[in-house]
Short mmCIF file of C-alpha atoms in Angstrom, two decimals:
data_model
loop_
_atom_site.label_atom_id
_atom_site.label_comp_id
_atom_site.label_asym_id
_atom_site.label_seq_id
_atom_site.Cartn_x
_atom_site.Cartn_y
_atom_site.Cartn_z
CA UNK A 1 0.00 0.00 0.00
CA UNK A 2 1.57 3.61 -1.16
CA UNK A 3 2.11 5.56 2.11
CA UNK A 4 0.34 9.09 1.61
CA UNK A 5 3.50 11.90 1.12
CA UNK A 6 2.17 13.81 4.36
CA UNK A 7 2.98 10.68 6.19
CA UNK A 8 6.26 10.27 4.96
CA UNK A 9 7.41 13.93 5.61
CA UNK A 10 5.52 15.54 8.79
CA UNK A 11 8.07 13.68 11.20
CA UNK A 12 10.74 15.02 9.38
CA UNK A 13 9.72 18.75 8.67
CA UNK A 14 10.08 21.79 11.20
CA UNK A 15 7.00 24.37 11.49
CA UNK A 16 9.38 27.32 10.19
CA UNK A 17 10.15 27.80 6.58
CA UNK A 18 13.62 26.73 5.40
CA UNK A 19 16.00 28.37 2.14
CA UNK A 20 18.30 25.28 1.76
CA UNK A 21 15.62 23.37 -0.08
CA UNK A 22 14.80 25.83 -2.69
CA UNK A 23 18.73 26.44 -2.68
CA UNK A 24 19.48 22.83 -3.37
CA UNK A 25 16.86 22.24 -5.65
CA UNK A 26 18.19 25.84 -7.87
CA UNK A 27 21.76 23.80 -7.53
CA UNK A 28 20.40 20.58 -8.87
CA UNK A 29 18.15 22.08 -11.94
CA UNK A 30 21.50 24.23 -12.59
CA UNK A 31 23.97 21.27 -13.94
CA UNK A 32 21.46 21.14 -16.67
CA UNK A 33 22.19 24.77 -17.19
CA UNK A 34 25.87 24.12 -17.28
CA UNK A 35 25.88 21.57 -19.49
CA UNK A 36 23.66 23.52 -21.79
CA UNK A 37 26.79 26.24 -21.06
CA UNK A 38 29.28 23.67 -22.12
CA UNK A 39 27.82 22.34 -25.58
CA UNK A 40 27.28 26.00 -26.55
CA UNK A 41 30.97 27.26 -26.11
CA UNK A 42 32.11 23.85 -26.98
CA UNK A 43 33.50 25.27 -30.32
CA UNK A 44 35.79 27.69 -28.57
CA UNK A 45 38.47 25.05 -27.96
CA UNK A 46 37.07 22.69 -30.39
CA UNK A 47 36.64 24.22 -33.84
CA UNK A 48 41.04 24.56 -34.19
CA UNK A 49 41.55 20.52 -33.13
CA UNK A 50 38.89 19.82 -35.72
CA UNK A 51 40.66 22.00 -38.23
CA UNK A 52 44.45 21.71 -37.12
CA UNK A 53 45.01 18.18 -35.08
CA UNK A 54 45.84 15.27 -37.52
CA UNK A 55 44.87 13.13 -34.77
CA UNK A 56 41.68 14.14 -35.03
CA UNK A 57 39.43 11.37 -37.10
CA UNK A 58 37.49 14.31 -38.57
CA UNK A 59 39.48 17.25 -40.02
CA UNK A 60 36.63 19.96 -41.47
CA UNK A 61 37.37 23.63 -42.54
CA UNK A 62 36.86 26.97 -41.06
CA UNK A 63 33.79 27.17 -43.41
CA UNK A 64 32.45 24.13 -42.06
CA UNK A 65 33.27 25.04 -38.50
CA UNK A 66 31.09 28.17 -38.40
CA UNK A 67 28.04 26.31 -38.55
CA UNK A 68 28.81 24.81 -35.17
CA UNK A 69 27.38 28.15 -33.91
CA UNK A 70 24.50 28.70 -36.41
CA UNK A 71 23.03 24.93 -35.97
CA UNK A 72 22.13 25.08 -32.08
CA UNK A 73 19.95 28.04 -32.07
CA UNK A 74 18.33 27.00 -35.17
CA UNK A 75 17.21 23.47 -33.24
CA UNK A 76 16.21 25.91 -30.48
CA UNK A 77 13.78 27.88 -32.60
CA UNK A 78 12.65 24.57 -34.45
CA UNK A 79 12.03 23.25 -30.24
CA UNK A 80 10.44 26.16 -28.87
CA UNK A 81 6.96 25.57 -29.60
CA UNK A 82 7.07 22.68 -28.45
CA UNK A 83 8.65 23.24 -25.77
CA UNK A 84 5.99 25.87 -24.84
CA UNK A 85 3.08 22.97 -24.85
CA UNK A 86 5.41 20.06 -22.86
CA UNK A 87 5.85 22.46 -19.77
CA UNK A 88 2.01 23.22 -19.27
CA UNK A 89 1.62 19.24 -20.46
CA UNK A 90 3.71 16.99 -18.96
CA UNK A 91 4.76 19.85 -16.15
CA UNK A 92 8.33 21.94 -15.77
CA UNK A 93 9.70 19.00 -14.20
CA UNK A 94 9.46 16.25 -16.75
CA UNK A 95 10.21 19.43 -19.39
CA UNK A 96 13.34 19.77 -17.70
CA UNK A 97 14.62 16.15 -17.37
CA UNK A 98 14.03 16.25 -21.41
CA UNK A 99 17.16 18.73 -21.23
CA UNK A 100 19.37 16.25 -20.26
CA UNK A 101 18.07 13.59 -22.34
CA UNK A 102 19.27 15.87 -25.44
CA UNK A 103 22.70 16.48 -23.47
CA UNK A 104 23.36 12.58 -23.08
CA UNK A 105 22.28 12.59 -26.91
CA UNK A 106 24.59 15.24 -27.82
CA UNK A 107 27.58 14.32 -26.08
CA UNK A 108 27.15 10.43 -27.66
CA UNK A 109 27.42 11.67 -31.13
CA UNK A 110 30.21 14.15 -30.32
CA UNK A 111 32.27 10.79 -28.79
CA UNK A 112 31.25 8.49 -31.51
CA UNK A 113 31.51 10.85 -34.48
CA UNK A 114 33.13 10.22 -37.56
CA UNK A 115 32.10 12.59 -40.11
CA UNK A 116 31.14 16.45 -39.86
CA UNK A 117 27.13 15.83 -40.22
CA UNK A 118 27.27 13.42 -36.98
CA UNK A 119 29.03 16.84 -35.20
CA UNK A 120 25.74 19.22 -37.32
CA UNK A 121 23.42 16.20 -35.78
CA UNK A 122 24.62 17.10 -31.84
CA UNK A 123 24.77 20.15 -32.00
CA UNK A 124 21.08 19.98 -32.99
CA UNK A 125 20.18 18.38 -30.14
CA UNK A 126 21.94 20.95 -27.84
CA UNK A 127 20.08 22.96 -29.64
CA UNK A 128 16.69 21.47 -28.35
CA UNK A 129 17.84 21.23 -24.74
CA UNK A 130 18.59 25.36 -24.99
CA UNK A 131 14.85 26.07 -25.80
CA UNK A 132 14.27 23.98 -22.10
CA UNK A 133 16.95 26.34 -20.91
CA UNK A 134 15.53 29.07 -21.56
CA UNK A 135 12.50 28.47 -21.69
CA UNK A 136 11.15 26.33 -18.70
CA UNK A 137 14.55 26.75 -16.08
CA UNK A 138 13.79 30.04 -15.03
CA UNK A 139 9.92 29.76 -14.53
CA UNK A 140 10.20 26.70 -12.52
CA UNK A 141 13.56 28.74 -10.39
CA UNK A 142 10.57 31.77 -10.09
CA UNK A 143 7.31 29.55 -9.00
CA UNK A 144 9.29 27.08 -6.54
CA UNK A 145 11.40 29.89 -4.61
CA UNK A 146 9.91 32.49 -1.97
CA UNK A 147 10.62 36.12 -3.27
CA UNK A 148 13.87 36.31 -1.03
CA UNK A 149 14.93 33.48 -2.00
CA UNK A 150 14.74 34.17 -5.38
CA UNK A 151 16.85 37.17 -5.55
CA UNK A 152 19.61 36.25 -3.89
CA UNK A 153 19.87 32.37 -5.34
CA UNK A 154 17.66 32.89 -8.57
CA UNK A 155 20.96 33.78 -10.36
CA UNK A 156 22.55 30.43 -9.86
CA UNK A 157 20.99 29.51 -12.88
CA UNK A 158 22.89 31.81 -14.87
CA UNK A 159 26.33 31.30 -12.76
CA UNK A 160 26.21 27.80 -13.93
CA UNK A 161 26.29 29.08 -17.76
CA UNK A 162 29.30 30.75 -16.94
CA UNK A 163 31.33 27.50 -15.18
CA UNK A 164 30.07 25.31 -18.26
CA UNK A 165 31.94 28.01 -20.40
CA UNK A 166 34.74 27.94 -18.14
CA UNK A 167 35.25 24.29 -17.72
CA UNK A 168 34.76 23.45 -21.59
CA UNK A 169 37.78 26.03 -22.58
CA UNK A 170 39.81 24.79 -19.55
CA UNK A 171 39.14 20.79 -20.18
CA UNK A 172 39.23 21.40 -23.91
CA UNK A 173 42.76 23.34 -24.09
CA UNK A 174 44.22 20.16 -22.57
CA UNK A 175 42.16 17.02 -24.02
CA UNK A 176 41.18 15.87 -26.84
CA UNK A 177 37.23 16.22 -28.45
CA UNK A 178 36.36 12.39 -27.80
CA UNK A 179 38.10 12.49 -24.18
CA UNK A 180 35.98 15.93 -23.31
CA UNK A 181 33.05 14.60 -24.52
CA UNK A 182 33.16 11.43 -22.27
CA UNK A 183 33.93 13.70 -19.50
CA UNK A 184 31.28 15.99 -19.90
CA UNK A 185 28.45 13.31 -20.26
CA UNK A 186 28.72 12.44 -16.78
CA UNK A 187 27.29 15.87 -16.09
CA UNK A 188 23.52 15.26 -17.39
CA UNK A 189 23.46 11.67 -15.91
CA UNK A 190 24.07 13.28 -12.81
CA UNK A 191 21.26 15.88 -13.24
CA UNK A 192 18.87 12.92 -14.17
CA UNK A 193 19.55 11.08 -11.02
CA UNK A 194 19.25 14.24 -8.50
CA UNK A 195 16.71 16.31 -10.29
CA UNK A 196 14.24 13.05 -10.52
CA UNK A 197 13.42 14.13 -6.71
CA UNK A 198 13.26 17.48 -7.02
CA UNK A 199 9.40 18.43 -6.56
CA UNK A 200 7.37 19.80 -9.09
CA UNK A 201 6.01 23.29 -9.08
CA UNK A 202 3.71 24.38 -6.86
CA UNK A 203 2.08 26.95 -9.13
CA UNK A 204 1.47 24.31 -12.03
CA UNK A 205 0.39 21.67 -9.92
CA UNK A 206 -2.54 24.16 -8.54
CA UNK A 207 -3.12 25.28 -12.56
CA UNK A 208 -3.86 21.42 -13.24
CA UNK A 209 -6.37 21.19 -10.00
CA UNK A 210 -3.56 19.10 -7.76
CA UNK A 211 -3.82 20.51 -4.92
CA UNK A 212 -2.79 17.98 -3.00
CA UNK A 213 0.07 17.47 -4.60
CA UNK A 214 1.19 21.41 -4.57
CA UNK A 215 0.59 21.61 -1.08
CA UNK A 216 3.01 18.49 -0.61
CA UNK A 217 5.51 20.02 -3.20
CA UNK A 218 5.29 23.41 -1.01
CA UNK A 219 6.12 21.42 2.44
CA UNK A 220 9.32 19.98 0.59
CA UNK A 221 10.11 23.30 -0.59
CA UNK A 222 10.02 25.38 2.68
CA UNK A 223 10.61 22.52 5.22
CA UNK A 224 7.18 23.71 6.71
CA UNK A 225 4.53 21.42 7.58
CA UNK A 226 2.69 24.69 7.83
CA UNK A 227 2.45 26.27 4.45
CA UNK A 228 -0.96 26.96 4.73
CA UNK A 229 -1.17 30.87 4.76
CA UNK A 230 1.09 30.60 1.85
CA UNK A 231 -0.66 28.17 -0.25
CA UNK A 232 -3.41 29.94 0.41
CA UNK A 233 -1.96 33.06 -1.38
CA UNK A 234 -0.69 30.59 -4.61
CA UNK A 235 -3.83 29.31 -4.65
CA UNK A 236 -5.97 32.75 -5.16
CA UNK A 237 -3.35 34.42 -7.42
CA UNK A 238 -3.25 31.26 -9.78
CA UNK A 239 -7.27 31.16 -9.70
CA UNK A 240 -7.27 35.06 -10.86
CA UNK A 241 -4.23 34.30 -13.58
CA UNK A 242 -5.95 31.32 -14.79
CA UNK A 243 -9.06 32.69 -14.96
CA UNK A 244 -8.06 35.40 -17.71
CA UNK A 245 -7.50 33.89 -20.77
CA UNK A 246 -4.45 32.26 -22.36
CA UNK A 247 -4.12 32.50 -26.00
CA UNK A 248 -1.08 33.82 -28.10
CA UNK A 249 -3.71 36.48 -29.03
CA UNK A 250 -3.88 37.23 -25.53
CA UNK A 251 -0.47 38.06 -25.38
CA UNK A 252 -0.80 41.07 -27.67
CA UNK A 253 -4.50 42.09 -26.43
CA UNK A 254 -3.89 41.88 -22.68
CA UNK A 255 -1.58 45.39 -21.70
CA UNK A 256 0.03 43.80 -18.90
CA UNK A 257 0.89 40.64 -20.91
CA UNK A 258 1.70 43.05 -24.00
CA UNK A 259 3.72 45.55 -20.98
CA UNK A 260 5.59 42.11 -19.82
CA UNK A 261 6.23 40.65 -23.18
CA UNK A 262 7.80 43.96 -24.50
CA UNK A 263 9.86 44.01 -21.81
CA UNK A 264 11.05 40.34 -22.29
CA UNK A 265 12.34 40.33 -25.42
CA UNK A 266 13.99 44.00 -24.89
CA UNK A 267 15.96 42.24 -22.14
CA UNK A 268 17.17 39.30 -24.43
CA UNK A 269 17.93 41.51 -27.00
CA UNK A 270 19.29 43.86 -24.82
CA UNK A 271 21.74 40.93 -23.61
CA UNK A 272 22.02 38.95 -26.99
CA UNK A 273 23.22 41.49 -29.32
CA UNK A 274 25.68 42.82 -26.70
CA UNK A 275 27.84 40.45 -28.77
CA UNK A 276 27.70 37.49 -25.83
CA UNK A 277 27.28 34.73 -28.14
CA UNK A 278 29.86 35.78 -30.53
CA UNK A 279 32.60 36.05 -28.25
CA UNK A 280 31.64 32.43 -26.52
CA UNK A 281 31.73 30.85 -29.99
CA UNK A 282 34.90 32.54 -31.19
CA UNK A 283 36.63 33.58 -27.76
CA UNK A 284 40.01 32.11 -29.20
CA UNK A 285 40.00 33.74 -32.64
CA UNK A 286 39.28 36.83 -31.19
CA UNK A 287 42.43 36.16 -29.08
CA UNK A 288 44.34 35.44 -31.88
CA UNK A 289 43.86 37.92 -33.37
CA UNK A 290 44.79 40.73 -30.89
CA UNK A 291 48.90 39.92 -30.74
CA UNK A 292 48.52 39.56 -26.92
CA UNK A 293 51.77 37.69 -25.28
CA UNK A 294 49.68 34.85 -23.85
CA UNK A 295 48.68 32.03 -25.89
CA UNK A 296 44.93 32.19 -27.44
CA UNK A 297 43.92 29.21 -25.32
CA UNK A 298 45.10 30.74 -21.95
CA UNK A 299 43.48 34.45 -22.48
CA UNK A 300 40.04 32.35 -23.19
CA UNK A 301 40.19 30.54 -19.76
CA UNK A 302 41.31 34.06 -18.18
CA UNK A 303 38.03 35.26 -19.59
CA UNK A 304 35.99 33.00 -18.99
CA UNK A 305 37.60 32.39 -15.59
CA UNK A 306 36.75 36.26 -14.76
CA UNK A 307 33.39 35.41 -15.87
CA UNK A 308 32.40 32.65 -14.13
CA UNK A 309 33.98 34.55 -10.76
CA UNK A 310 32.33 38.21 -11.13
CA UNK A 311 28.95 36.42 -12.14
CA UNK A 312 29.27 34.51 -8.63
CA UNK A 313 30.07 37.87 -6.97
CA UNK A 314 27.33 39.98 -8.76
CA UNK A 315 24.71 37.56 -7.51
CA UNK A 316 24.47 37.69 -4.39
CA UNK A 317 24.11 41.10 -4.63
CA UNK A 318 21.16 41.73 -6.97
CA UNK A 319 18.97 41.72 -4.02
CA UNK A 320 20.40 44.42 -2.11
CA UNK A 321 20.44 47.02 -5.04
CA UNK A 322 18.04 48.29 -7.65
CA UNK A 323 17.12 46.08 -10.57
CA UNK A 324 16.66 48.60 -12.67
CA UNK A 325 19.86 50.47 -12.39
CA UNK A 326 22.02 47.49 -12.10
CA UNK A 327 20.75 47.32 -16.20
CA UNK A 328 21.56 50.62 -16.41
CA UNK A 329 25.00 51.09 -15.24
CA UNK A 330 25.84 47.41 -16.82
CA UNK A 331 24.85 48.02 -20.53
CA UNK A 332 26.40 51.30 -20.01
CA UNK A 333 29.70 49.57 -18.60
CA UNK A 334 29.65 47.49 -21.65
CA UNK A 335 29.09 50.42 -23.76
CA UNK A 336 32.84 51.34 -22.74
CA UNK A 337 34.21 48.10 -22.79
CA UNK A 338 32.93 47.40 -26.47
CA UNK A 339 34.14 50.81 -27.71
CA UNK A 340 37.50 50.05 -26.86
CA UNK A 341 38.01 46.65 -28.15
CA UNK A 342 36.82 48.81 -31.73
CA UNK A 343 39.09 51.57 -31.28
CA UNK A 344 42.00 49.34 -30.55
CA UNK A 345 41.54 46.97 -33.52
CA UNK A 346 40.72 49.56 -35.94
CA UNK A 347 44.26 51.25 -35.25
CA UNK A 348 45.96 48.03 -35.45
CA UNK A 349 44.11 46.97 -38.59
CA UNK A 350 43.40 50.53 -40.60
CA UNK A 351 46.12 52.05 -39.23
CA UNK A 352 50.32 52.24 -39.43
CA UNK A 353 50.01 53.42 -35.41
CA UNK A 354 52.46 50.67 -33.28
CA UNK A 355 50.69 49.33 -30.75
CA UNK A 356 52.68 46.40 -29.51
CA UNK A 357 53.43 48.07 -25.71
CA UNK A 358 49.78 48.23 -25.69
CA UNK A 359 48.59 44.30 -26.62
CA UNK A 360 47.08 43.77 -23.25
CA UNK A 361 44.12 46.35 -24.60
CA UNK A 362 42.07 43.37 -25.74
CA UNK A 363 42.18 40.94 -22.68
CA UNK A 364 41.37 44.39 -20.35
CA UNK A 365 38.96 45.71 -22.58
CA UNK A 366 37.16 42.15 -22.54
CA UNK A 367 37.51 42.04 -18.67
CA UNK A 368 36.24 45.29 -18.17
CA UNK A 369 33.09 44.03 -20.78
CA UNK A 370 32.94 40.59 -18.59
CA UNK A 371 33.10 42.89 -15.27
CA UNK A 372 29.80 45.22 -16.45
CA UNK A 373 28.28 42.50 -17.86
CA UNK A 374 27.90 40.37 -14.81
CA UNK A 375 26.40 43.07 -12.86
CA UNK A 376 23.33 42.90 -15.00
CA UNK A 377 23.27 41.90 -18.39
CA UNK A 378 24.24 38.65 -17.55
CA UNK A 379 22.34 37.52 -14.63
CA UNK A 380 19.27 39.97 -14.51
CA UNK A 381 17.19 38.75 -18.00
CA UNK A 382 16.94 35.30 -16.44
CA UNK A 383 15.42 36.47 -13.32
CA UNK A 384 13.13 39.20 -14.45
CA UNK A 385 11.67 36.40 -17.28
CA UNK A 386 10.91 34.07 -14.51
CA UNK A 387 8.85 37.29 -12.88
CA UNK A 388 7.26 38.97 -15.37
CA UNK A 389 3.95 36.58 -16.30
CA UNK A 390 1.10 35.18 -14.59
CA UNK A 391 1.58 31.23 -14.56
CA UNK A 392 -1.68 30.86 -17.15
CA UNK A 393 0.28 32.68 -19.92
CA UNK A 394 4.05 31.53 -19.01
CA UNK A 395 4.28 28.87 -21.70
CA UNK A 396 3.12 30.77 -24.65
CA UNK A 397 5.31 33.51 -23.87
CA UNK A 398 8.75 32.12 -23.08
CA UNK A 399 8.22 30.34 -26.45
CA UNK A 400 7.36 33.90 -28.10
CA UNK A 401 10.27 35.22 -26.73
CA UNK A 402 12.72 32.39 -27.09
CA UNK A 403 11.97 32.06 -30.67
CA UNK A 404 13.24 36.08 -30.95
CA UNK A 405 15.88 35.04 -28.40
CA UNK A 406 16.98 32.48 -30.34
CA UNK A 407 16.82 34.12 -34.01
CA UNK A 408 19.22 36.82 -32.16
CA UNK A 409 21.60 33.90 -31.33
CA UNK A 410 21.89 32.75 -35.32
CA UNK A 411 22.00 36.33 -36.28
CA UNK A 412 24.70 37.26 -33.72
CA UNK A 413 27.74 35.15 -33.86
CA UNK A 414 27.05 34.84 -38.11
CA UNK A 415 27.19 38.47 -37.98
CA UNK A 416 30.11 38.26 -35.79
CA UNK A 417 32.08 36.22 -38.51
CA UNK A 418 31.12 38.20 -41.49
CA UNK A 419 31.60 41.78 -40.40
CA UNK A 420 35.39 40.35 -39.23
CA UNK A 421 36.35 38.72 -41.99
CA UNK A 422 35.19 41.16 -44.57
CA UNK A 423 35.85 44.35 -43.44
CA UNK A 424 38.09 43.92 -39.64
CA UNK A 425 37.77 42.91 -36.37
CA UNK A 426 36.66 46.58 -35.13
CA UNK A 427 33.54 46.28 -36.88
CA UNK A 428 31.60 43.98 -35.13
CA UNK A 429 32.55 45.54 -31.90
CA UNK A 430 31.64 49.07 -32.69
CA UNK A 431 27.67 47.36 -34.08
CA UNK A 432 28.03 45.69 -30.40
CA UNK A 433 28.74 48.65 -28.98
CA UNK A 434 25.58 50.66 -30.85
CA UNK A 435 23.66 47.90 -29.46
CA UNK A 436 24.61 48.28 -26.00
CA UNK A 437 23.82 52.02 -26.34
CA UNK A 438 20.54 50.65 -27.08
CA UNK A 439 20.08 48.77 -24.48
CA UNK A 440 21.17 51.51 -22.12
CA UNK A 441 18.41 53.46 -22.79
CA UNK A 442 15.76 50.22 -22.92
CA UNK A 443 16.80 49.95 -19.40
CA UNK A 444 16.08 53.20 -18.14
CA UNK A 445 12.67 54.06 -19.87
CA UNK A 446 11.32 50.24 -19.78
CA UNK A 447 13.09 47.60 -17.17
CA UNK A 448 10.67 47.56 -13.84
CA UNK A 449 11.92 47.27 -10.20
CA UNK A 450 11.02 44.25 -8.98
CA UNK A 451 13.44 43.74 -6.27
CA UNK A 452 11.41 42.09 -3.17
CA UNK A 453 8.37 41.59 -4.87
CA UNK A 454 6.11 38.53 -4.73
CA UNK A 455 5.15 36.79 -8.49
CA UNK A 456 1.74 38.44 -7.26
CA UNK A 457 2.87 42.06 -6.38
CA UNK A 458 4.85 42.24 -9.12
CA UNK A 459 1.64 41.38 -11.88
CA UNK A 460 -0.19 44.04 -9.66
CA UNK A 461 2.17 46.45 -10.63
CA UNK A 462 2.24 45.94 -14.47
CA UNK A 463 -1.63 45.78 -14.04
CA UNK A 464 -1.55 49.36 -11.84
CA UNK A 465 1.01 51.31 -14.21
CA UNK A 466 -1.16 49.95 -17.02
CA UNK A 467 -4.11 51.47 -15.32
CA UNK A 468 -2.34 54.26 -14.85
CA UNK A 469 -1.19 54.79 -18.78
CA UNK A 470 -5.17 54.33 -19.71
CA UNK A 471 -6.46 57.06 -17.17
CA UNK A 472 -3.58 59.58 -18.48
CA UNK A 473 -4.67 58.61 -22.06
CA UNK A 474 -8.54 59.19 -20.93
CA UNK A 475 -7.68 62.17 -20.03
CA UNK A 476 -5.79 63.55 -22.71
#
C-alpha cells in the first residue's frame, strides 16, 4: 500500500520555513544549465583541433566550423513551440529532465563521431535542450522559490552558464574532443539522477487542479509542515491568472501581458546582441587575433575564468540594489568596454600606429566588458523572465520570446564572422557597442523594479502602471 506523502514527511519537517531546499533544488536544476553552457561554447576550444590536429578522425574547414554556432539556435527555434506545450503538459519538471536527455544525446554523437554531419546532428540536439533552458529553467527557479529566495539564489541559474563556459575552454585546451566529450556526459546523468526528486512546481500543480500534490511540493520546498497561509496566497493568485485567458492572441491584447512581453524580449535583446554569443563561440580567434603575449587558449580561460567569478560575486548582490539600475550602469559599462576593443583593432588593422606596448588592450577591454556585464546583463534577463507573467500565460510567452531570443543567437555570432572577416575585427565591436547604447536606454525608460516583490505584487504592478497609462490617455 503507497504511504500518503504527508505521512512520509511531517516527522521530518520543522513548522518554520527553510531556504536550503529551494537552494538545493536551484543547484540541482542548474547542472542542466551548465551543461547547456558547455555544448554552446564547446567550439571555442574545439573548432582549431577539428581543423588543425591530424589526430583528429574528422578534419573539417573553417567554413564548415562556423556552422557549429548557427546549428544550435536554429534546433532551439525549431524546439520552442514545443517546448511551450510540454511544460504546461507533462509539467516543468518532466520538461526539464528532457534537457538532459538531449545532453546525453549530444555528447554520444560528439564521442562516436566520424564525419562532420554526426558533429551538425549534436549540435542539434543541444540545440533542443537550450529552448528547455531558456524556456522552462527560469519559470520553474521563479514559482518554486519564496521572493527572497529568489533574488539572492535565482541567479545560480545563470552562474552555472558561466562554469560550463569555463570548464569546456579549460578541459578542452588540454584534451582531446572524444576524451571531453566522455567527461562531460557524466554531467547530465548526474542531473537525471538528483533532479528526478526534485518536486514539481507548486504553481502548475494548482493550474492542473492538484492541490494535494502542490501543497506536498510546497512542504518539501520550505521545510514547513505549515504552508498553509502561503498556499493559500498561490492558490488565489493562480485562480485570478488562470481565470483570464491564455491565448497567443492574448499576449498582444492583454496590456500587462503586451507591458511584460515587451519588456522580455527587450531584455534578451538587450543581452544577446551585446555580442555574448559571438565572443563564446569565437573567444580564441578573437584572441588570436589581438597579438597579446599569452597564448589564445590561456586568455580564453582568463576570460571565462573572470566570468564565471564576477557572475558569482554579482549575484548575491542583486537583491540588495536596484534592478533597474544594475541594467543601467551594466549596458552602459559594456558600452565602454565594447568601444575600446573597436578603437584598438581599428588602429591596429586601418592604421600604421604601433601598438605592440599596448597588446594587453584586448584581454582588459574584454575584462572590463565581462566585469559590467555580470552586474546585469548577464544575470538579470533570467530572473526578471521568470517574474514577469502570470503562470496561465508563461508557456506561450517564453516560447514567443525564445523564438526572438533564439533568431538573435543565429544572427549574432554569423554576424560576428562576417563583419570580421570582410571588413576587420573593429567592426563587429563598434555594431556591439551601438547595441549596447541601445540597451542603455531600454533599461532606463522600460526595465521595472522588482526587487522584493512577490510573483503576485509584481503582476499588480504591471496591471496598476497599465491602469495608470489608460487614465492619463482618458484624459488627454
Amino acid at each position: 500500500m503507497k504511504v500518503p506523502t504527508t505521512t512520509r514527511f511531517s516527522f521530518r519537517l520543522s513548522n518554520k520555513n527553510h531556504e536550503w531546499p529551494q537552494i538545493s533544488v536551484i543547484i540541482i536544476v542548474s547542472l542542466g544549465s551548465l551543461t547547456a553552457a558547455v555544448l554552446f561554447a564547446w567550439p571555442s576550444p574545439s573548432i582549431p583541433q577539428l581543423i588543425f590536429n591530424g589526430s583528429e578522425t574528422v578534419n573539417i574547414s573553417l567554413e564548415e566550423a562556423s556552422y557549429f554556432a548557427v546549428i544550435p539556435p536554429l534546433g532551439s527555434l525549431l524546439a520552442s513551440p514545443l517546448v511551450a506545450i510540454l511544460m504546461d503538459s507533462i509539467g516543468r519538471k518532466k520538461t526539464i529532465l528532457f534537457m538532459s536527455v538531449s545532453h546525453i544525446i549530444a555528447w554520444l554523437l560528439i564521442f562516436f563521431s566520424k564525419c562532420l554531419w554526426v558533429f551538425y546532428v549534436s549540435r542539434i540536439f543541444s540545440g533542443i535542450s537550450d529552448a528547455v533552458l531558456f524556456g522552462v529553467i527560469p519559470a520553474y527557479i521563479g514559482e518554486i522559490t519564496a521572493s527572497h529566495v529568489r533574488g539572492t539564489w535565482g541567479n545560480l541559474n545563470t552562474i552555472f552558464l558561466y562554469i560550463g563556459q569555463f570548464l569546456i575552454n579549460v578541459v578542452g585546451a588540454y584534451f582531446s574532443v572524444k576524451t571531453t566529450a566522455l567527461f562531460f556526459f557524466i554531467f547530465p546523468i548526474t542531473h537525471i539522477i538528483l533532479f528526478t526528486f526534485a518536486p514539481e512546481s507548486p504553481y502548475y500543480l494548482l493550474v492542473n487542479n492538484k492541490n494535494k500534490e502542490a501543497e506536498e511540493s510546497l512542504k518539501l520546498l520550505r521545510w514547513n509542515n505549515n504552508v498553509q497561509e502561503e498556499l493559500d496566497l498561490i492558490t488565489k493568485a493562480v485562480q485570478r491568472q488562470i481565470s483570464e485567458s491564455s491565448t497567443l492572441k492574448d499576449l498582444i491584447i492583454i496590456p500587462t501581458n503586451r507591458k511584460a512581453l515587451f519588456i522580455s524580449i527587450g531584455l534578451r535583446m538587450s543581452q544577446i546582441l551585446s555580442g555574448l554569443p559571438a565572443f563564446a563561440v569565437y573567444t580564441q580567434y578573437i584572441f588570436s587575433l589581438s597579438a597579446a603575449n599569452l597564448p589564445a587558449s590561456t586568455c580564453a580561460i582568463v576570460y571565462t575564468g573572470l566570468f564565471f567569478l564576477m557572475s558569482s560575486t554579482c549575484s548575491f548582490f542583486v537583491d540588495k540594489l536596484s534592478r533597474k539600475w544594475l541594467m543601467i550602469f551594466s549596458s552602459f559599462g559594456c558600452t565602454i568596454a565594447l568601444l575600446i576593443e573597436s578603437m584598438y583593432f581599428y588602429f591596429i588593422l586601418q592604421t600604421n600606429v604601433h601598438l605592440t606596448s599596448y597588446n594587453w588592450i584586448p584581454l582588459a577591454g574584454m575584462s572590463l566588458y565581462i566585469i559590467m556585464f555580470s552586474l546585469g546583463l548577464g544575470i538579470l534577463p533570467n530572473l526578471l523572465l521568470s517574474e514577469l507573467f502570470s503562470a496561465s500565460i508563461k508557456g506561450k510567452a517564453t516560447s514567443v520570446v525564445n523564438i526572438i531570443f533564439f533568431l538573435c543567437i543565429i544572427i549574432v555570432p554569423k554576424l560576428f564572422q562576417l563583419l570580421s572577416s570582410n571588413f576587420g575585427m573593429y567592426v563587429p565591436f563598434f555594431v556591439f557597442f551601438c547595441c549596447t547604447c541601445c540597451s542603455t536606454l531600454f533599461s532606463y525608460y522600460f526595465v521595472p523594479e522588482t526587487k522584493g516583490k512577490t510573483l503576485e505584487e509584481i503582476q499588480q504592478m504591471l496591471t496598476k502602471k497599465n491602469k495608470i497609462h489608460v487614465a492619463q490617455n482618458s484624459t488627454n
